[in-house]
JSON list of C-alpha atoms in Angstrom, two decimals:
[
{"chain": "A", "resi": 118, "resn": "ALA", "atom": "CA", "xyz": [0.23, 0.08, -0.23]},
{"chain": "A", "resi": 119, "resn": "LEU", "atom": "CA", "xyz": [1.06, 3.70, -0.94]},
{"chain": "A", "resi": 120, "resn": "SER", "atom": "CA", "xyz": [1.94, 5.46, 2.13]},
{"chain": "A", "resi": 121, "resn": "LEU", "atom": "CA", "xyz": [1.10, 9.24, 2.57]},
{"chain": "A", "resi": 122, "resn": "SER", "atom": "CA", "xyz": [4.77, 10.00, 2.73]},
{"chain": "A", "resi": 123, "resn": "GLN", "atom": "CA", "xyz": [5.20, 8.07, -0.36]},
{"chain": "A", "resi": 124, "resn": "GLU", "atom": "CA", "xyz": [2.05, 9.69, -2.29]},
{"chain": "A", "resi": 125, "resn": "MET", "atom": "CA", "xyz": [3.74, 13.27, -1.02]},
{"chain": "A", "resi": 126, "resn": "LYS", "atom": "CA", "xyz": [7.00, 12.57, -2.63]},
{"chain": "A", "resi": 127, "resn": "PHE", "atom": "CA", "xyz": [5.56, 11.25, -5.85]},
{"chain": "A", "resi": 128, "resn": "LEU", "atom": "CA", "xyz": [3.22, 14.68, -5.88]},
{"chain": "A", "resi": 129, "resn": "SER", "atom": "CA", "xyz": [6.39, 16.90, -5.28]},
{"chain": "A", "resi": 130, "resn": "GLY", "atom": "CA", "xyz": [9.15, 15.41, -7.59]},
{"chain": "A", "resi": 131, "resn": "GLY", "atom": "CA", "xyz": [8.46, 12.36, -9.38]},
{"chain": "A", "resi": 132, "resn": "MET", "atom": "CA", "xyz": [5.81, 13.07, -11.58]},
{"chain": "A", "resi": 133, "resn": "PRO", "atom": "CA", "xyz": [5.76, 15.17, -14.97]},
{"chain": "A", "resi": 134, "resn": "GLY", "atom": "CA", "xyz": [4.51, 18.56, -14.12]},
{"chain": "A", "resi": 135, "resn": "GLY", "atom": "CA", "xyz": [4.46, 20.78, -11.23]},
{"chain": "A", "resi": 136, "resn": "TYR", "atom": "CA", "xyz": [2.40, 20.10, -8.00]},
{"chain": "A", "resi": 137, "resn": "HIS", "atom": "CA", "xyz": [0.98, 22.72, -6.06]},
{"chain": "A", "resi": 138, "resn": "ARG", "atom": "CA", "xyz": [-1.36, 23.85, -3.03]},
{"chain": "A", "resi": 139, "resn": "THR", "atom": "CA", "xyz": [-3.17, 27.37, -2.44]},
{"chain": "A", "resi": 140, "resn": "THR", "atom": "CA", "xyz": [-5.49, 28.27, -0.36]},
{"chain": "A", "resi": 141, "resn": "SER", "atom": "CA", "xyz": [-8.83, 28.97, -2.24]},
{"chain": "A", "resi": 142, "resn": "ALA", "atom": "CA", "xyz": [-9.09, 32.78, -1.68]},
{"chain": "A", "resi": 143, "resn": "ALA", "atom": "CA", "xyz": [-8.36, 35.22, -3.99]},
{"chain": "A", "resi": 144, "resn": "GLY", "atom": "CA", "xyz": [-4.64, 35.79, -4.61]},
{"chain": "A", "resi": 145, "resn": "TYR", "atom": "CA", "xyz": [-4.12, 31.90, -4.04]},
{"chain": "A", "resi": 146, "resn": "GLU", "atom": "CA", "xyz": [-1.53, 31.92, -1.77]},
{"chain": "A", "resi": 147, "resn": "PHE", "atom": "CA", "xyz": [0.69, 28.85, -1.79]},
{"chain": "A", "resi": 148, "resn": "LEU", "atom": "CA", "xyz": [0.67, 26.56, 0.88]},
{"chain": "A", "resi": 149, "resn": "HIS", "atom": "CA", "xyz": [3.18, 24.11, -1.11]},
{"chain": "A", "resi": 150, "resn": "VAL", "atom": "CA", "xyz": [5.01, 23.80, -4.39]},
{"chain": "A", "resi": 151, "resn": "SER", "atom": "CA", "xyz": [7.04, 21.01, -5.22]},
{"chain": "A", "resi": 152, "resn": "GLU", "atom": "CA", "xyz": [10.53, 20.53, -6.90]},
{"chain": "A", "resi": 153, "resn": "THR", "atom": "CA", "xyz": [8.97, 20.02, -10.18]},
{"chain": "A", "resi": 154, "resn": "PHE", "atom": "CA", "xyz": [7.05, 23.22, -9.91]},
{"chain": "A", "resi": 155, "resn": "MET", "atom": "CA", "xyz": [10.03, 25.25, -9.05]},
{"chain": "A", "resi": 156, "resn": "ARG", "atom": "CA", "xyz": [12.25, 23.41, -11.81]},
{"chain": "A", "resi": 157, "resn": "MET", "atom": "CA", "xyz": [9.62, 24.48, -14.24]},
{"chain": "A", "resi": 158, "resn": "THR", "atom": "CA", "xyz": [9.08, 28.10, -13.20]},
{"chain": "A", "resi": 159, "resn": "GLY", "atom": "CA", "xyz": [13.06, 28.39, -12.41]},
{"chain": "A", "resi": 160, "resn": "TYR", "atom": "CA", "xyz": [11.98, 29.98, -8.88]},
{"chain": "A", "resi": 161, "resn": "ASP", "atom": "CA", "xyz": [12.83, 28.47, -5.64]},
{"chain": "A", "resi": 162, "resn": "ARG", "atom": "CA", "xyz": [10.42, 29.13, -2.67]},
{"chain": "A", "resi": 163, "resn": "ARG", "atom": "CA", "xyz": [12.29, 32.01, -1.53]},
{"chain": "A", "resi": 164, "resn": "ASP", "atom": "CA", "xyz": [12.13, 33.84, -5.07]},
{"chain": "A", "resi": 165, "resn": "ILE", "atom": "CA", "xyz": [8.09, 32.94, -5.12]},
{"chain": "A", "resi": 166, "resn": "LYS", "atom": "CA", "xyz": [7.77, 34.67, -1.88]},
{"chain": "A", "resi": 167, "resn": "GLU", "atom": "CA", "xyz": [9.71, 37.88, -2.76]},
{"chain": "A", "resi": 168, "resn": "LEU", "atom": "CA", "xyz": [8.94, 37.98, -6.13]},
{"chain": "A", "resi": 169, "resn": "PHE", "atom": "CA", "xyz": [5.30, 37.21, -5.96]},
{"chain": "A", "resi": 170, "resn": "ASP", "atom": "CA", "xyz": [4.33, 37.54, -2.39]},
{"chain": "A", "resi": 171, "resn": "ASN", "atom": "CA", "xyz": [3.79, 33.77, -2.37]},
{"chain": "A", "resi": 172, "resn": "GLU", "atom": "CA", "xyz": [0.46, 33.93, -4.56]},
{"chain": "A", "resi": 173, "resn": "LEU", "atom": "CA", "xyz": [0.00, 32.13, -7.76]},
{"chain": "A", "resi": 174, "resn": "MET", "atom": "CA", "xyz": [-2.26, 34.58, -9.05]},
{"chain": "A", "resi": 175, "resn": "ASN", "atom": "CA", "xyz": [0.66, 37.03, -9.14]},
{"chain": "A", "resi": 176, "resn": "MET", "atom": "CA", "xyz": [2.52, 34.56, -11.10]},
{"chain": "A", "resi": 177, "resn": "ILE", "atom": "CA", "xyz": [-0.23, 34.59, -14.02]},
{"chain": "A", "resi": 178, "resn": "HIS", "atom": "CA", "xyz": [0.05, 36.81, -16.92]},
{"chain": "A", "resi": 179, "resn": "PRO", "atom": "CA", "xyz": [-1.89, 39.93, -16.36]},
{"chain": "A", "resi": 180, "resn": "ASP", "atom": "CA", "xyz": [-4.03, 39.17, -19.66]},
{"chain": "A", "resi": 181, "resn": "ASP", "atom": "CA", "xyz": [-4.97, 35.99, -18.35]},
{"chain": "A", "resi": 182, "resn": "ARG", "atom": "CA", "xyz": [-5.73, 36.64, -14.44]},
{"chain": "A", "resi": 183, "resn": "GLU", "atom": "CA", "xyz": [-9.48, 37.27, -15.02]},
{"chain": "A", "resi": 184, "resn": "SER", "atom": "CA", "xyz": [-10.17, 34.20, -16.91]},
{"chain": "A", "resi": 185, "resn": "VAL", "atom": "CA", "xyz": [-8.20, 32.22, -14.10]},
{"chain": "A", "resi": 186, "resn": "GLN", "atom": "CA", "xyz": [-9.94, 33.78, -11.31]},
{"chain": "A", "resi": 187, "resn": "ASP", "atom": "CA", "xyz": [-13.52, 33.40, -13.39]},
{"chain": "A", "resi": 188, "resn": "ALA", "atom": "CA", "xyz": [-12.85, 29.78, -13.68]},
{"chain": "A", "resi": 189, "resn": "LEU", "atom": "CA", "xyz": [-11.82, 29.30, -9.85]},
{"chain": "A", "resi": 190, "resn": "ALA", "atom": "CA", "xyz": [-14.45, 31.22, -8.45]},
{"chain": "A", "resi": 191, "resn": "GLY", "atom": "CA", "xyz": [-16.88, 28.86, -6.67]},
{"chain": "A", "resi": 192, "resn": "PRO", "atom": "CA", "xyz": [-14.64, 25.80, -7.52]},
{"chain": "A", "resi": 193, "resn": "ASN", "atom": "CA", "xyz": [-15.84, 22.13, -7.61]},
{"chain": "A", "resi": 194, "resn": "GLU", "atom": "CA", "xyz": [-14.22, 18.94, -7.29]},
{"chain": "A", "resi": 195, "resn": "SER", "atom": "CA", "xyz": [-14.33, 18.45, -11.10]},
{"chain": "A", "resi": 196, "resn": "MET", "atom": "CA", "xyz": [-13.01, 21.83, -12.65]},
{"chain": "A", "resi": 197, "resn": "PRO", "atom": "CA", "xyz": [-11.52, 21.90, -16.03]},
{"chain": "A", "resi": 198, "resn": "ALA", "atom": "CA", "xyz": [-7.98, 22.10, -17.19]},
{"chain": "A", "resi": 199, "resn": "LEU", "atom": "CA", "xyz": [-6.92, 25.80, -17.65]},
{"chain": "A", "resi": 200, "resn": "GLU", "atom": "CA", "xyz": [-4.63, 27.04, -20.23]},
{"chain": "A", "resi": 201, "resn": "PHE", "atom": "CA", "xyz": [-2.52, 30.28, -19.05]},
{"chain": "A", "resi": 202, "resn": "ARG", "atom": "CA", "xyz": [0.77, 32.22, -19.27]},
{"chain": "A", "resi": 203, "resn": "LEU", "atom": "CA", "xyz": [2.85, 31.64, -16.22]},
{"chain": "A", "resi": 204, "resn": "ARG", "atom": "CA", "xyz": [6.02, 33.67, -15.02]},
{"chain": "A", "resi": 205, "resn": "SER", "atom": "CA", "xyz": [9.49, 31.88, -15.17]},
{"chain": "A", "resi": 206, "resn": "ARG", "atom": "CA", "xyz": [12.56, 32.86, -14.73]},
{"chain": "A", "resi": 207, "resn": "THR", "atom": "CA", "xyz": [13.34, 32.94, -18.68]},
{"chain": "A", "resi": 208, "resn": "GLY", "atom": "CA", "xyz": [9.68, 34.70, -19.34]},
{"chain": "A", "resi": 209, "resn": "TRP", "atom": "CA", "xyz": [6.56, 33.80, -20.16]},
{"chain": "A", "resi": 210, "resn": "ILE", "atom": "CA", "xyz": [5.52, 30.06, -20.38]},
{"chain": "A", "resi": 211, "resn": "TRP", "atom": "CA", "xyz": [2.22, 28.30, -21.32]},
{"chain": "A", "resi": 212, "resn": "VAL", "atom": "CA", "xyz": [0.57, 25.94, -18.82]},
{"chain": "A", "resi": 213, "resn": "MET", "atom": "CA", "xyz": [-2.14, 23.65, -18.56]},
{"chain": "A", "resi": 214, "resn": "ASP", "atom": "CA", "xyz": [-3.35, 23.44, -14.65]},
{"chain": "A", "resi": 215, "resn": "GLN", "atom": "CA", "xyz": [-5.49, 21.14, -13.21]},
{"chain": "A", "resi": 216, "resn": "PHE", "atom": "CA", "xyz": [-7.31, 22.28, -10.10]},
{"chain": "A", "resi": 217, "resn": "THR", "atom": "CA", "xyz": [-9.39, 20.52, -7.69]},
{"chain": "A", "resi": 218, "resn": "LEU", "atom": "CA", "xyz": [-10.86, 21.84, -4.39]},
{"chain": "A", "resi": 219, "resn": "THR", "atom": "CA", "xyz": [-9.72, 19.76, -1.65]},
{"chain": "A", "resi": 220, "resn": "ALA", "atom": "CA", "xyz": [-9.85, 20.35, 2.41]},
{"chain": "A", "resi": 221, "resn": "PHE", "atom": "CA", "xyz": [-6.47, 20.86, 4.14]},
{"chain": "A", "resi": 222, "resn": "GLU", "atom": "CA", "xyz": [-5.63, 21.10, 7.78]},
{"chain": "A", "resi": 223, "resn": "GLY", "atom": "CA", "xyz": [-9.54, 22.02, 8.02]},
{"chain": "A", "resi": 224, "resn": "HIS", "atom": "CA", "xyz": [-9.65, 24.67, 5.18]},
{"chain": "A", "resi": 225, "resn": "ALA", "atom": "CA", "xyz": [-10.44, 24.73, 1.79]},
{"chain": "A", "resi": 226, "resn": "SER", "atom": "CA", "xyz": [-7.57, 24.66, -0.89]},
{"chain": "A", "resi": 227, "resn": "LEU", "atom": "CA", "xyz": [-6.65, 24.26, -4.22]},
{"chain": "A", "resi": 228, "resn": "GLN", "atom": "CA", "xyz": [-4.61, 21.51, -5.44]},
{"chain": "A", "resi": 229, "resn": "GLY", "atom": "CA", "xyz": [-3.18, 21.59, -9.21]},
{"chain": "A", "resi": 230, "resn": "ILE", "atom": "CA", "xyz": [-0.63, 20.11, -11.41]},
{"chain": "A", "resi": 231, "resn": "ALA", "atom": "CA", "xyz": [0.62, 22.63, -14.21]},
{"chain": "A", "resi": 232, "resn": "LEU", "atom": "CA", "xyz": [2.11, 21.18, -17.59]},
{"chain": "A", "resi": 233, "resn": "GLU", "atom": "CA", "xyz": [4.29, 23.20, -19.61]},
{"chain": "A", "resi": 234, "resn": "ILE", "atom": "CA", "xyz": [2.66, 23.49, -23.01]},
{"chain": "A", "resi": 235, "resn": "SER", "atom": "CA", "xyz": [4.51, 26.18, -24.68]},
{"chain": "A", "resi": 236, "resn": "GLU", "atom": "CA", "xyz": [5.64, 24.03, -27.82]},
{"chain": "A", "resi": 237, "resn": "THR", "atom": "CA", "xyz": [1.91, 22.91, -28.15]},
{"chain": "A", "resi": 238, "resn": "VAL", "atom": "CA", "xyz": [0.54, 26.51, -27.92]},
{"chain": "A", "resi": 239, "resn": "ASN", "atom": "CA", "xyz": [3.22, 27.99, -30.30]},
{"chain": "A", "resi": 240, "resn": "LEU", "atom": "CA", "xyz": [2.35, 24.89, -32.74]},
{"chain": "A", "resi": 241, "resn": "ARG", "atom": "CA", "xyz": [-1.08, 25.66, -32.57]},
{"chain": "A", "resi": 242, "resn": "SER", "atom": "CA", "xyz": [-0.92, 29.21, -33.21]},
{"chain": "A", "resi": 243, "resn": "ARG", "atom": "CA", "xyz": [1.55, 28.36, -36.26]},
{"chain": "A", "resi": 244, "resn": "MET", "atom": "CA", "xyz": [-1.14, 25.93, -37.57]},
{"chain": "A", "resi": 245, "resn": "GLU", "atom": "CA", "xyz": [-3.84, 28.57, -37.29]},
{"chain": "A", "resi": 246, "resn": "LEU", "atom": "CA", "xyz": [-1.91, 31.26, -39.13]},
{"chain": "A", "resi": 247, "resn": "LEU", "atom": "CA", "xyz": [-0.80, 28.50, -41.89]},
{"chain": "A", "resi": 248, "resn": "MET", "atom": "CA", "xyz": [-4.54, 27.32, -42.57]},
{"chain": "A", "resi": 249, "resn": "LYS", "atom": "CA", "xyz": [-5.62, 31.00, -42.20]},
{"chain": "A", "resi": 250, "resn": "HIS", "atom": "CA", "xyz": [-3.31, 32.30, -44.77]},
{"chain": "A", "resi": 251, "resn": "SER", "atom": "CA", "xyz": [-3.24, 29.44, -46.74]},
{"chain": "A", "resi": 252, "resn": "PRO", "atom": "CA", "xyz": [-4.47, 28.20, -50.54]},
{"chain": "A", "resi": 253, "resn": "ASP", "atom": "CA", "xyz": [-7.64, 25.95, -50.36]},
{"chain": "A", "resi": 254, "resn": "ARG", "atom": "CA", "xyz": [-4.72, 22.80, -50.46]},
{"chain": "A", "resi": 255, "resn": "VAL", "atom": "CA", "xyz": [-2.20, 22.16, -48.10]},
{"chain": "A", "resi": 256, "resn": "SER", "atom": "CA", "xyz": [0.33, 19.22, -49.05]},
{"chain": "A", "resi": 257, "resn": "ILE", "atom": "CA", "xyz": [2.64, 18.28, -46.26]},
{"chain": "A", "resi": 258, "resn": "LEU", "atom": "CA", "xyz": [5.68, 15.85, -47.37]},
{"chain": "A", "resi": 259, "resn": "ASP", "atom": "CA", "xyz": [6.66, 14.40, -43.78]},
{"chain": "A", "resi": 260, "resn": "THR", "atom": "CA", "xyz": [10.08, 12.77, -43.00]},
{"chain": "A", "resi": 261, "resn": "GLY", "atom": "CA", "xyz": [9.20, 9.45, -43.44]},
{"chain": "A", "resi": 262, "resn": "GLY", "atom": "CA", "xyz": [8.46, 10.04, -47.20]},
{"chain": "A", "resi": 263, "resn": "GLU", "atom": "CA", "xyz": [4.68, 10.01, -47.00]},
{"chain": "A", "resi": 264, "resn": "ILE", "atom": "CA", "xyz": [2.30, 12.55, -48.21]},
{"chain": "A", "resi": 265, "resn": "ARG", "atom": "CA", "xyz": [-0.18, 14.00, -46.59]},
{"chain": "A", "resi": 266, "resn": "GLU", "atom": "CA", "xyz": [-2.91, 16.31, -48.24]},
{"chain": "A", "resi": 267, "resn": "GLU", "atom": "CA", "xyz": [-5.23, 18.03, -46.62]},
{"chain": "A", "resi": 268, "resn": "ILE", "atom": "CA", "xyz": [-8.16, 19.84, -48.62]},
{"chain": "A", "resi": 269, "resn": "LEU", "atom": "CA", "xyz": [-10.06, 22.94, -47.22]},
{"chain": "A", "resi": 270, "resn": "VAL", "atom": "CA", "xyz": [-13.71, 23.13, -48.92]},
{"chain": "A", "resi": 271, "resn": "ASN", "atom": "CA", "xyz": [-13.85, 26.83, -50.29]},
{"chain": "A", "resi": 272, "resn": "GLY", "atom": "CA", "xyz": [-10.84, 27.64, -48.08]},
{"chain": "A", "resi": 273, "resn": "LEU", "atom": "CA", "xyz": [-12.58, 27.26, -45.04]},
{"chain": "A", "resi": 274, "resn": "PHE", "atom": "CA", "xyz": [-12.26, 25.22, -42.03]},
{"chain": "A", "resi": 275, "resn": "HIS", "atom": "CA", "xyz": [-15.40, 23.42, -40.32]},
{"chain": "A", "resi": 276, "resn": "ASP", "atom": "CA", "xyz": [-15.87, 26.71, -37.94]},
{"chain": "A", "resi": 277, "resn": "GLY", "atom": "CA", "xyz": [-16.92, 28.39, -41.38]},
{"chain": "A", "resi": 278, "resn": "GLY", "atom": "CA", "xyz": [-19.52, 25.87, -42.20]},
{"chain": "A", "resi": 279, "resn": "CYS", "atom": "CA", "xyz": [-17.23, 23.17, -44.65]},
{"chain": "A", "resi": 280, "resn": "ASP", "atom": "CA", "xyz": [-15.05, 20.34, -43.43]},
{"chain": "A", "resi": 281, "resn": "GLN", "atom": "CA", "xyz": [-11.71, 19.47, -43.82]},
{"chain": "A", "resi": 282, "resn": "TYR", "atom": "CA", "xyz": [-10.92, 16.37, -45.99]},
{"chain": "A", "resi": 283, "resn": "ARG", "atom": "CA", "xyz": [-7.69, 14.31, -45.54]},
{"chain": "A", "resi": 284, "resn": "HIS", "atom": "CA", "xyz": [-6.42, 12.12, -47.70]},
{"chain": "A", "resi": 285, "resn": "ASP", "atom": "CA", "xyz": [-3.08, 10.00, -47.45]},
{"chain": "A", "resi": 286, "resn": "ALA", "atom": "CA", "xyz": [-1.31, 9.44, -50.61]},
{"chain": "A", "resi": 287, "resn": "GLY", "atom": "CA", "xyz": [1.15, 6.99, -49.29]},
{"chain": "A", "resi": 288, "resn": "PRO", "atom": "CA", "xyz": [4.88, 6.52, -49.91]},
{"chain": "A", "resi": 289, "resn": "PHE", "atom": "CA", "xyz": [6.27, 9.22, -52.04]}
]
């Protein structure tokens, strides 16, 4: 059986993503940050206290704070994962953070696991830009010599009322 100390060790450093626990009050004061959270942001506990007043909200990009605050207001146990920018020592990084409401030492708190998704967000943005400015047909040759062709009916995506069709042509 897994002991509480083994579980905390796993949550604090043995899993992908940065574990954190905060108060449920506005500002979301940190009660705990894991080693992986600190590695992901490049800040240690002292830095977080000094630079961000020990509050998660102060680490969140100003343009994302309102949407995060709205999502966390009146939290429940099945909250959706949130995407937002988080301050790191090297600049802003995109994270997906899955929060859950828990009780800790008799007080409501939020636990979260933050995964850095900067590369995914950048790729998604580039693909959206490519599709926005591309002709009706996009052909992609992958490194294995496979040709994939995507046809955009009338140059529009599904959001515009048309569907995107894909054809795998096979080896080149």
